[in-house]
Amino acid sequence: MVNLTKLAAPLDVGGVKIRNRVFLAPMSGITDEPFRQRAHAHGAGLVVSEMVASGELAKGRTGFNLRIRHSGLPVHMVQLAGREAAHMAEGARIAAGEGADIIDINMGCPAKKVTGGYAGSALMLDLDHALSLIDAVVGAVDVPVTVKMRLGWDEGALNAPMLARRAEQAGVRMVTVHGRTRCQFYQGKADWRAIARVKEAVSIPVVANGDVSSPAEAADILDQSGADAVMVGRAHCGAPWIAGGIAAEATGETTPKLPRGPMALADYVVAHYEDMLALYGVESGLRQARKHLGWYLDRHAGGVADDSRRAILTAFEPARVIGLLRDVFSRDPQPLNLRSAA
């Protein structure tokens, strides 16, 4: 078993210093500014913006500036997705102009609306085209460029080692590998051993991703992949402190700024809700916050009555939602297992 203390060490990514090696994964519609701020406050070593469509960013579409806005954290990392080299280069320049310290290229998203436009993990079907995008982004900015990928499109095309090797040759400074193919989506178990083939193919840092939600799983993925760092994604839904908890386990310290006790948890959820309303405006914020409220309820107030849950997730008056949240979390919240997925 790998000693978790490895994760407590800083990591250099193209001259950018990362404080530890447990990262928050970019998740579309989830890792916005309020979420990233919380994950960082809890101790995540690196937090990444949700995926930003480079074409929409380059065209100046309303709202996309919020996804790349600098949130004041020590390292600002923006993930771009796209198919057109010109748009990827322009999107990278815009993100760097907004203060991005690292630009990540999405070559791993399995969603049909992304791959249907020949972006995300569809780029792994054509490595020459994928490299043209990498060349465009690396040539457009002076900040480090990284790539997030899957093992390949399907079991018949496990070309992540080849893509990683060519990406390194093109100037990429770190790669993250989710241990599934695109065709698996999120089914089955991530193949952590397969990530080891990517680690063997390159000399730049490799980040292992997929099915990590606890210190024990972080140790296992390091052991099986030989990776330099771990990235945690879906385990954070309703628990922005998971990466920080794993990092704290690596150092033997206490996860910082955790909500302890029913009232503190209620305050925490309400503050997250209010920050989303402030960022997006009440109308949009109400809609976008509902998934987060649902996750908080599922994980920490499992006994909430159906009518209370329905009211929280459908009400249009923020004051009513806040009152209901305080009432629910003050009754009988689930005990928090703050260093795991529970």
PDB file of N, CA, C and O in Angstrom, residues 88-142:
ATOM      1  N   MET A  88     -10.036  27.335 -29.781  1.00  0.00           N
ATOM      2  CA  MET A  88      -9.301  26.901 -28.600  1.00  0.00           C
ATOM      3  C   MET A  88      -8.182  27.890 -28.264  1.00  0.00           C
ATOM      4  O   MET A  88      -7.970  28.232 -27.096  1.00  0.00           O
ATOM      5  N   ALA A  89      -7.491  28.360 -29.285  1.00  0.00           N
ATOM      6  CA  ALA A  89      -6.414  29.322 -29.047  1.00  0.00           C
ATOM      7  C   ALA A  89      -6.966  30.633 -28.500  1.00  0.00           C
ATOM      8  O   ALA A  89      -6.432  31.193 -27.539  1.00  0.00           O
ATOM      9  N   GLU A  90      -8.064  31.112 -29.088  1.00  0.00           N
ATOM     10  CA  GLU A  90      -8.642  32.375 -28.625  1.00  0.00           C
ATOM     11  C   GLU A  90      -9.219  32.220 -27.223  1.00  0.00           C
ATOM     12  O   GLU A  90      -9.066  33.110 -26.378  1.00  0.00           O
ATOM     13  N   GLY A  91      -9.872  31.101 -26.964  1.00  0.00           N
ATOM     14  CA  GLY A  91     -10.391  30.855 -25.622  1.00  0.00           C
ATOM     15  C   GLY A  91      -9.282  30.829 -24.593  1.00  0.00           C
ATOM     16  O   GLY A  91      -9.432  31.360 -23.486  1.00  0.00           O
ATOM     17  N   ALA A  92      -8.158  30.222 -24.948  1.00  0.00           N
ATOM     18  CA  ALA A  92      -7.017  30.184 -24.033  1.00  0.00           C
ATOM     19  C   ALA A  92      -6.476  31.579 -23.775  1.00  0.00           C
ATOM     20  O   ALA A  92      -6.129  31.924 -22.635  1.00  0.00           O
ATOM     21  N   ARG A  93      -6.397  32.379 -24.812  1.00  0.00           N
ATOM     22  CA  ARG A  93      -5.912  33.762 -24.630  1.00  0.00           C
ATOM     23  C   ARG A  93      -6.851  34.555 -23.726  1.00  0.00           C
ATOM     24  O   ARG A  93      -6.403  35.325 -22.863  1.00  0.00           O
ATOM     25  N   ILE A  94      -8.156  34.368 -23.907  1.00  0.00           N
ATOM     26  CA  ILE A  94      -9.126  35.089 -23.074  1.00  0.00           C
ATOM     27  C   ILE A  94      -8.994  34.637 -21.620  1.00  0.00           C
ATOM     28  O   ILE A  94      -8.973  35.466 -20.692  1.00  0.00           O
ATOM     29  N   ALA A  95      -8.894  33.324 -21.410  1.00  0.00           N
ATOM     30  CA  ALA A  95      -8.769  32.805 -20.046  1.00  0.00           C
ATOM     31  C   ALA A  95      -7.485  33.300 -19.388  1.00  0.00           C
ATOM     32  O   ALA A  95      -7.486  33.709 -18.223  1.00  0.00           O
ATOM     33  N   ALA A  96      -6.383  33.274 -20.127  1.00  0.00           N
ATOM     34  CA  ALA A  96      -5.119  33.772 -19.579  1.00  0.00           C
ATOM     35  C   ALA A  96      -5.216  35.256 -19.263  1.00  0.00           C
ATOM     36  O   ALA A  96      -4.667  35.734 -18.262  1.00  0.00           O
ATOM     37  N   GLY A  97      -5.930  35.986 -20.112  1.00  0.00           N
ATOM     38  CA  GLY A  97      -6.127  37.411 -19.864  1.00  0.00           C
ATOM     39  C   GLY A  97      -6.939  37.687 -18.615  1.00  0.00           C
ATOM     40  O   GLY A  97      -6.811  38.757 -18.006  1.00  0.00           O
ATOM     41  N   GLU A  98      -7.765  36.719 -18.222  1.00  0.00           N
ATOM     42  CA  GLU A  98      -8.558  36.835 -16.992  1.00  0.00           C
ATOM     43  C   GLU A  98      -7.794  36.325 -15.776  1.00  0.00           C
ATOM     44  O   GLU A  98      -8.349  36.262 -14.682  1.00  0.00           O
ATOM     45  N   GLY A  99      -6.543  35.931 -15.984  1.00  0.00           N
ATOM     46  CA  GLY A  99      -5.718  35.527 -14.853  1.00  0.00           C
ATOM     47  C   GLY A  99      -5.525  34.044 -14.677  1.00  0.00           C
ATOM     48  O   GLY A  99      -4.990  33.615 -13.640  1.00  0.00           O
ATOM     49  N   ALA A 100      -5.922  33.234 -15.669  1.00  0.00           N
ATOM     50  CA  ALA A 100      -5.720  31.785 -15.539  1.00  0.00           C
ATOM     51  C   ALA A 100      -4.229  31.476 -15.430  1.00  0.00           C
ATOM     52  O   ALA A 100      -3.428  31.940 -16.241  1.00  0.00           O
ATOM     53  N   ASP A 101      -3.878  30.681 -14.441  1.00  0.00           N
ATOM     54  CA  ASP A 101      -2.489  30.254 -14.243  1.00  0.00           C
ATOM     55  C   ASP A 101      -2.179  28.974 -15.003  1.00  0.00           C
ATOM     56  O   ASP A 101      -1.026  28.696 -15.322  1.00  0.00           O
ATOM     57  N   ILE A 102      -3.213  28.163 -15.261  1.00  0.00           N
ATOM     58  CA  ILE A 102      -3.086  26.906 -15.993  1.00  0.00           C
ATOM     59  C   ILE A 102      -4.305  26.766 -16.892  1.00  0.00           C
ATOM     60  O   ILE A 102      -5.433  27.059 -16.477  1.00  0.00           O
ATOM     61  N   ILE A 103      -4.089  26.302 -18.123  1.00  0.00           N
ATOM     62  CA  ILE A 103      -5.180  26.004 -19.047  1.00  0.00           C
ATOM     63  C   ILE A 103      -5.238  24.500 -19.247  1.00  0.00           C
ATOM     64  O   ILE A 103      -4.240  23.880 -19.622  1.00  0.00           O
ATOM     65  N   ASP A 104      -6.393  23.896 -18.999  1.00  0.00           N
ATOM     66  CA  ASP A 104      -6.577  22.470 -19.203  1.00  0.00           C
ATOM     67  C   ASP A 104      -7.437  22.244 -20.440  1.00  0.00           C
ATOM     68  O   ASP A 104      -8.413  22.966 -20.671  1.00  0.00           O
ATOM     69  N   ILE A 105      -7.070  21.250 -21.239  1.00  0.00           N
ATOM     70  CA  ILE A 105      -7.829  20.913 -22.437  1.00  0.00           C
ATOM     71  C   ILE A 105      -8.638  19.650 -22.160  1.00  0.00           C
ATOM     72  O   ILE A 105      -8.095  18.618 -21.764  1.00  0.00           O
ATOM     73  N   ASN A 106      -9.949  19.724 -22.395  1.00  0.00           N
ATOM     74  CA  ASN A 106     -10.833  18.594 -22.146  1.00  0.00           C
ATOM     75  C   ASN A 106     -10.808  17.635 -23.330  1.00  0.00           C
ATOM     76  O   ASN A 106     -11.282  17.960 -24.411  1.00  0.00           O
ATOM     77  N   MET A 107     -10.259  16.452 -23.092  1.00  0.00           N
ATOM     78  CA  MET A 107     -10.298  15.377 -24.071  1.00  0.00           C
ATOM     79  C   MET A 107     -10.877  14.124 -23.438  1.00  0.00           C
ATOM     80  O   MET A 107     -10.579  13.009 -23.858  1.00  0.00           O
ATOM     81  N   GLY A 108     -11.725  14.344 -22.418  1.00  0.00           N
ATOM     82  CA  GLY A 108     -12.262  13.201 -21.693  1.00  0.00           C
ATOM     83  C   GLY A 108     -13.757  13.202 -21.480  1.00  0.00           C
ATOM     84  O   GLY A 108     -14.311  12.168 -21.097  1.00  0.00           O
ATOM     85  N   CYS A 109     -14.444  14.320 -21.714  1.00  0.00           N
ATOM     86  CA  CYS A 109     -15.881  14.366 -21.436  1.00  0.00           C
ATOM     87  C   CYS A 109     -16.615  13.353 -22.314  1.00  0.00           C
ATOM     88  O   CYS A 109     -16.467  13.355 -23.535  1.00  0.00           O
ATOM     89  N   PRO A 110     -17.448  12.465 -21.700  1.00  0.00           N
ATOM     90  CA  PRO A 110     -18.146  11.460 -22.491  1.00  0.00           C
ATOM     91  C   PRO A 110     -19.545  11.867 -22.942  1.00  0.00           C
ATOM     92  O   PRO A 110     -20.209  11.108 -23.658  1.00  0.00           O
ATOM     93  N   ALA A 111     -20.026  13.049 -22.509  1.00  0.00           N
ATOM     94  CA  ALA A 111     -21.407  13.444 -22.787  1.00  0.00           C
ATOM     95  C   ALA A 111     -21.677  13.517 -24.286  1.00  0.00           C
ATOM     96  O   ALA A 111     -20.863  14.026 -25.054  1.00  0.00           O
ATOM     97  N   LYS A 112     -22.840  13.034 -24.687  1.00  0.00           N
ATOM     98  CA  LYS A 112     -23.175  12.991 -26.108  1.00  0.00           C
ATOM     99  C   LYS A 112     -23.214  14.377 -26.732  1.00  0.00           C
ATOM    100  O   LYS A 112     -22.850  14.557 -27.896  1.00  0.00           O
ATOM    101  N   LYS A 113     -23.666  15.371 -25.977  1.00  0.00           N
ATOM    102  CA  LYS A 113     -23.741  16.713 -26.543  1.00  0.00           C
ATOM    103  C   LYS A 113     -22.357  17.290 -26.803  1.00  0.00           C
ATOM    104  O   LYS A 113     -22.213  18.213 -27.606  1.00  0.00           O
ATOM    105  N   VAL A 114     -21.330  16.738 -26.142  1.00  0.00           N
ATOM    106  CA  VAL A 114     -19.948  17.166 -26.365  1.00  0.00           C
ATOM    107  C   VAL A 114     -19.294  16.317 -27.449  1.00  0.00           C
ATOM    108  O   VAL A 114     -18.741  16.835 -28.421  1.00  0.00           O
ATOM    109  N   THR A 115     -19.378  15.012 -27.299  1.00  0.00           N
ATOM    110  CA  THR A 115     -18.751  14.137 -28.288  1.00  0.00           C
ATOM    111  C   THR A 115     -19.464  14.213 -29.629  1.00  0.00           C
ATOM    112  O   THR A 115     -18.857  13.993 -30.678  1.00  0.00           O
ATOM    113  N   GLY A 116     -20.759  14.544 -29.596  1.00  0.00           N
ATOM    114  CA  GLY A 116     -21.487  14.697 -30.854  1.00  0.00           C
ATOM    115  C   GLY A 116     -20.956  15.846 -31.684  1.00  0.00           C
ATOM    116  O   GLY A 116     -21.125  15.864 -32.914  1.00  0.00           O
ATOM    117  N   GLY A 117     -20.311  16.801 -31.035  1.00  0.00           N
ATOM    118  CA  GLY A 117     -19.670  17.899 -31.743  1.00  0.00           C
ATOM    119  C   GLY A 117     -18.189  17.640 -31.958  1.00  0.00           C
ATOM    120  O   GLY A 117     -17.437  18.558 -32.268  1.00  0.00           O
ATOM    121  N   TYR A 118     -17.804  16.360 -31.784  1.00  0.00           N
ATOM    122  CA  TYR A 118     -16.415  15.929 -32.001  1.00  0.00           C
ATOM    123  C   TYR A 118     -15.430  16.643 -31.076  1.00  0.00           C
ATOM    124  O   TYR A 118     -14.303  16.950 -31.461  1.00  0.00           O
ATOM    125  N   ALA A 119     -15.893  16.890 -29.842  1.00  0.00           N
ATOM    126  CA  ALA A 119     -15.014  17.444 -28.816  1.00  0.00           C
ATOM    127  C   ALA A 119     -14.957  16.449 -27.666  1.00  0.00           C
ATOM    128  O   ALA A 119     -15.444  15.327 -27.755  1.00  0.00           O
ATOM    129  N   GLY A 120     -14.347  16.848 -26.545  1.00  0.00           N
ATOM    130  CA  GLY A 120     -14.237  15.950 -25.408  1.00  0.00           C
ATOM    131  C   GLY A 120     -13.514  14.682 -25.777  1.00  0.00           C
ATOM    132  O   GLY A 120     -12.516  14.684 -26.506  1.00  0.00           O
ATOM    133  N   SER A 121     -14.022  13.534 -25.307  1.00  0.00           N
ATOM    134  CA  SER A 121     -13.333  12.270 -25.555  1.00  0.00           C
ATOM    135  C   SER A 121     -13.388  11.836 -27.010  1.00  0.00           C
ATOM    136  O   SER A 121     -12.621  10.950 -27.418  1.00  0.00           O
ATOM    137  N   ALA A 122     -14.231  12.443 -27.832  1.00  0.00           N
ATOM    138  CA  ALA A 122     -14.235  12.134 -29.261  1.00  0.00           C
ATOM    139  C   ALA A 122     -12.898  12.497 -29.905  1.00  0.00           C
ATOM    140  O   ALA A 122     -12.536  11.934 -30.944  1.00  0.00           O
ATOM    141  N   LEU A 123     -12.170  13.408 -29.298  1.00  0.00           N
ATOM    142  CA  LEU A 123     -10.861  13.784 -29.844  1.00  0.00           C
ATOM    143  C   LEU A 123      -9.874  12.624 -29.788  1.00  0.00           C
ATOM    144  O   LEU A 123      -8.890  12.598 -30.533  1.00  0.00           O
ATOM    145  N   MET A 124     -10.139  11.644 -28.919  1.00  0.00           N
ATOM    146  CA  MET A 124      -9.244  10.500 -28.838  1.00  0.00           C
ATOM    147  C   MET A 124      -9.399   9.562 -30.038  1.00  0.00           C
ATOM    148  O   MET A 124      -8.614   8.626 -30.216  1.00  0.00           O
ATOM    149  N   LEU A 125     -10.397   9.809 -30.876  1.00  0.00           N
ATOM    150  CA  LEU A 125     -10.557   9.047 -32.109  1.00  0.00           C
ATOM    151  C   LEU A 125      -9.638   9.542 -33.216  1.00  0.00           C
ATOM    152  O   LEU A 125      -9.443   8.849 -34.221  1.00  0.00           O
ATOM    153  N   ASP A 126      -9.094  10.737 -33.045  1.00  0.00           N
ATOM    154  CA  ASP A 126      -8.245  11.342 -34.079  1.00  0.00           C
ATOM    155  C   ASP A 126      -7.111  12.090 -33.385  1.00  0.00           C
ATOM    156  O   ASP A 126      -7.201  13.286 -33.102  1.00  0.00           O
ATOM    157  N   LEU A 127      -6.039  11.385 -33.100  1.00  0.00           N
ATOM    158  CA  LEU A 127      -4.959  11.982 -32.324  1.00  0.00           C
ATOM    159  C   LEU A 127      -4.263  13.107 -33.080  1.00  0.00           C
ATOM    160  O   LEU A 127      -3.777  14.055 -32.456  1.00  0.00           O
ATOM    161  N   ASP A 128      -4.207  13.031 -34.398  1.00  0.00           N
ATOM    162  CA  ASP A 128      -3.590  14.118 -35.150  1.00  0.00           C
ATOM    163  C   ASP A 128      -4.372  15.413 -34.945  1.00  0.00           C
ATOM    164  O   ASP A 128      -3.779  16.486 -34.744  1.00  0.00           O
ATOM    165  N   HIS A 129      -5.691  15.312 -34.973  1.00  0.00           N
ATOM    166  CA  HIS A 129      -6.493  16.517 -34.743  1.00  0.00           C
ATOM    167  C   HIS A 129      -6.372  16.974 -33.291  1.00  0.00           C
ATOM    168  O   HIS A 129      -6.278  18.178 -33.018  1.00  0.00           O
ATOM    169  N   ALA A 130      -6.368  16.012 -32.372  1.00  0.00           N
ATOM    170  CA  ALA A 130      -6.199  16.372 -30.967  1.00  0.00           C
ATOM    171  C   ALA A 130      -4.906  17.138 -30.757  1.00  0.00           C
ATOM    172  O   ALA A 130      -4.868  18.147 -30.040  1.00  0.00           O
ATOM    173  N   LEU A 131      -3.841  16.702 -31.427  1.00  0.00           N
ATOM    174  CA  LEU A 131      -2.554  17.392 -31.280  1.00  0.00           C
ATOM    175  C   LEU A 131      -2.575  18.773 -31.923  1.00  0.00           C
ATOM    176  O   LEU A 131      -1.875  19.680 -31.445  1.00  0.00           O
ATOM    177  N   SER A 132      -3.385  18.963 -32.950  1.00  0.00           N
ATOM    178  CA  SER A 132      -3.477  20.303 -33.538  1.00  0.00           C
ATOM    179  C   SER A 132      -4.089  21.285 -32.552  1.00  0.00           C
ATOM    180  O   SER A 132      -3.713  22.463 -32.526  1.00  0.00           O
ATOM    181  N   LEU A 133      -5.009  20.810 -31.725  1.00  0.00           N
ATOM    182  CA  LEU A 133      -5.605  21.673 -30.700  1.00  0.00           C
ATOM    183  C   LEU A 133      -4.599  21.973 -29.601  1.00  0.00           C
ATOM    184  O   LEU A 133      -4.505  23.110 -29.116  1.00  0.00           O
ATOM    185  N   ILE A 134      -3.857  20.954 -29.208  1.00  0.00           N
ATOM    186  CA  ILE A 134      -2.821  21.165 -28.196  1.00  0.00           C
ATOM    187  C   ILE A 134      -1.799  22.172 -28.695  1.00  0.00           C
ATOM    188  O   ILE A 134      -1.414  23.111 -27.978  1.00  0.00           O
ATOM    189  N   ASP A 135      -1.341  22.010 -29.929  1.00  0.00           N
ATOM    190  CA  ASP A 135      -0.378  22.948 -30.500  1.00  0.00           C
ATOM    191  C   ASP A 135      -0.924  24.370 -30.506  1.00  0.00           C
ATOM    192  O   ASP A 135      -0.199  25.332 -30.198  1.00  0.00           O
ATOM    193  N   ALA A 136      -2.211  24.514 -30.835  1.00  0.00           N
ATOM    194  CA  ALA A 136      -2.820  25.843 -30.900  1.00  0.00           C
ATOM    195  C   ALA A 136      -2.851  26.503 -29.530  1.00  0.00           C
ATOM    196  O   ALA A 136      -2.547  27.697 -29.392  1.00  0.00           O
ATOM    197  N   VAL A 137      -3.219  25.741 -28.509  1.00  0.00           N
ATOM    198  CA  VAL A 137      -3.323  26.314 -27.164  1.00  0.00           C
ATOM    199  C   VAL A 137      -1.936  26.610 -26.596  1.00  0.00           C
ATOM    200  O   VAL A 137      -1.698  27.691 -26.042  1.00  0.00           O
ATOM    201  N   VAL A 138      -1.024  25.662 -26.723  1.00  0.00           N
ATOM    202  CA  VAL A 138       0.334  25.886 -26.218  1.00  0.00           C
ATOM    203  C   VAL A 138       0.966  27.098 -26.895  1.00  0.00           C
ATOM    204  O   VAL A 138       1.662  27.904 -26.248  1.00  0.00           O
ATOM    205  N   GLY A 139       0.707  27.263 -28.169  1.00  0.00           N
ATOM    206  CA  GLY A 139       1.277  28.395 -28.891  1.00  0.00           C
ATOM    207  C   GLY A 139       0.615  29.721 -28.590  1.00  0.00           C
ATOM    208  O   GLY A 139       1.182  30.778 -28.885  1.00  0.00           O
ATOM    209  N   ALA A 140      -0.585  29.665 -27.998  1.00  0.00           N
ATOM    210  CA  ALA A 140      -1.348  30.902 -27.776  1.00  0.00           C
ATOM    211  C   ALA A 140      -1.068  31.558 -26.440  1.00  0.00           C
ATOM    212  O   ALA A 140      -1.310  32.754 -26.265  1.00  0.00           O
ATOM    213  N   VAL A 141      -0.579  30.792 -25.461  1.00  0.00           N
ATOM    214  CA  VAL A 141      -0.429  31.326 -24.098  1.00  0.00           C
ATOM    215  C   VAL A 141       0.940  30.989 -23.538  1.00  0.00           C
ATOM    216  O   VAL A 141       1.612  30.054 -23.992  1.00  0.00           O
ATOM    217  N   ASP A 142       1.322  31.729 -22.528  1.00  0.00           N
ATOM    218  CA  ASP A 142       2.593  31.495 -21.851  1.00  0.00           C
ATOM    219  C   ASP A 142       2.435  30.669 -20.578  1.00  0.00           C
ATOM    220  O   ASP A 142       3.431  30.308 -19.949  1.00  0.00           O
TER     221      ASP A 142
END
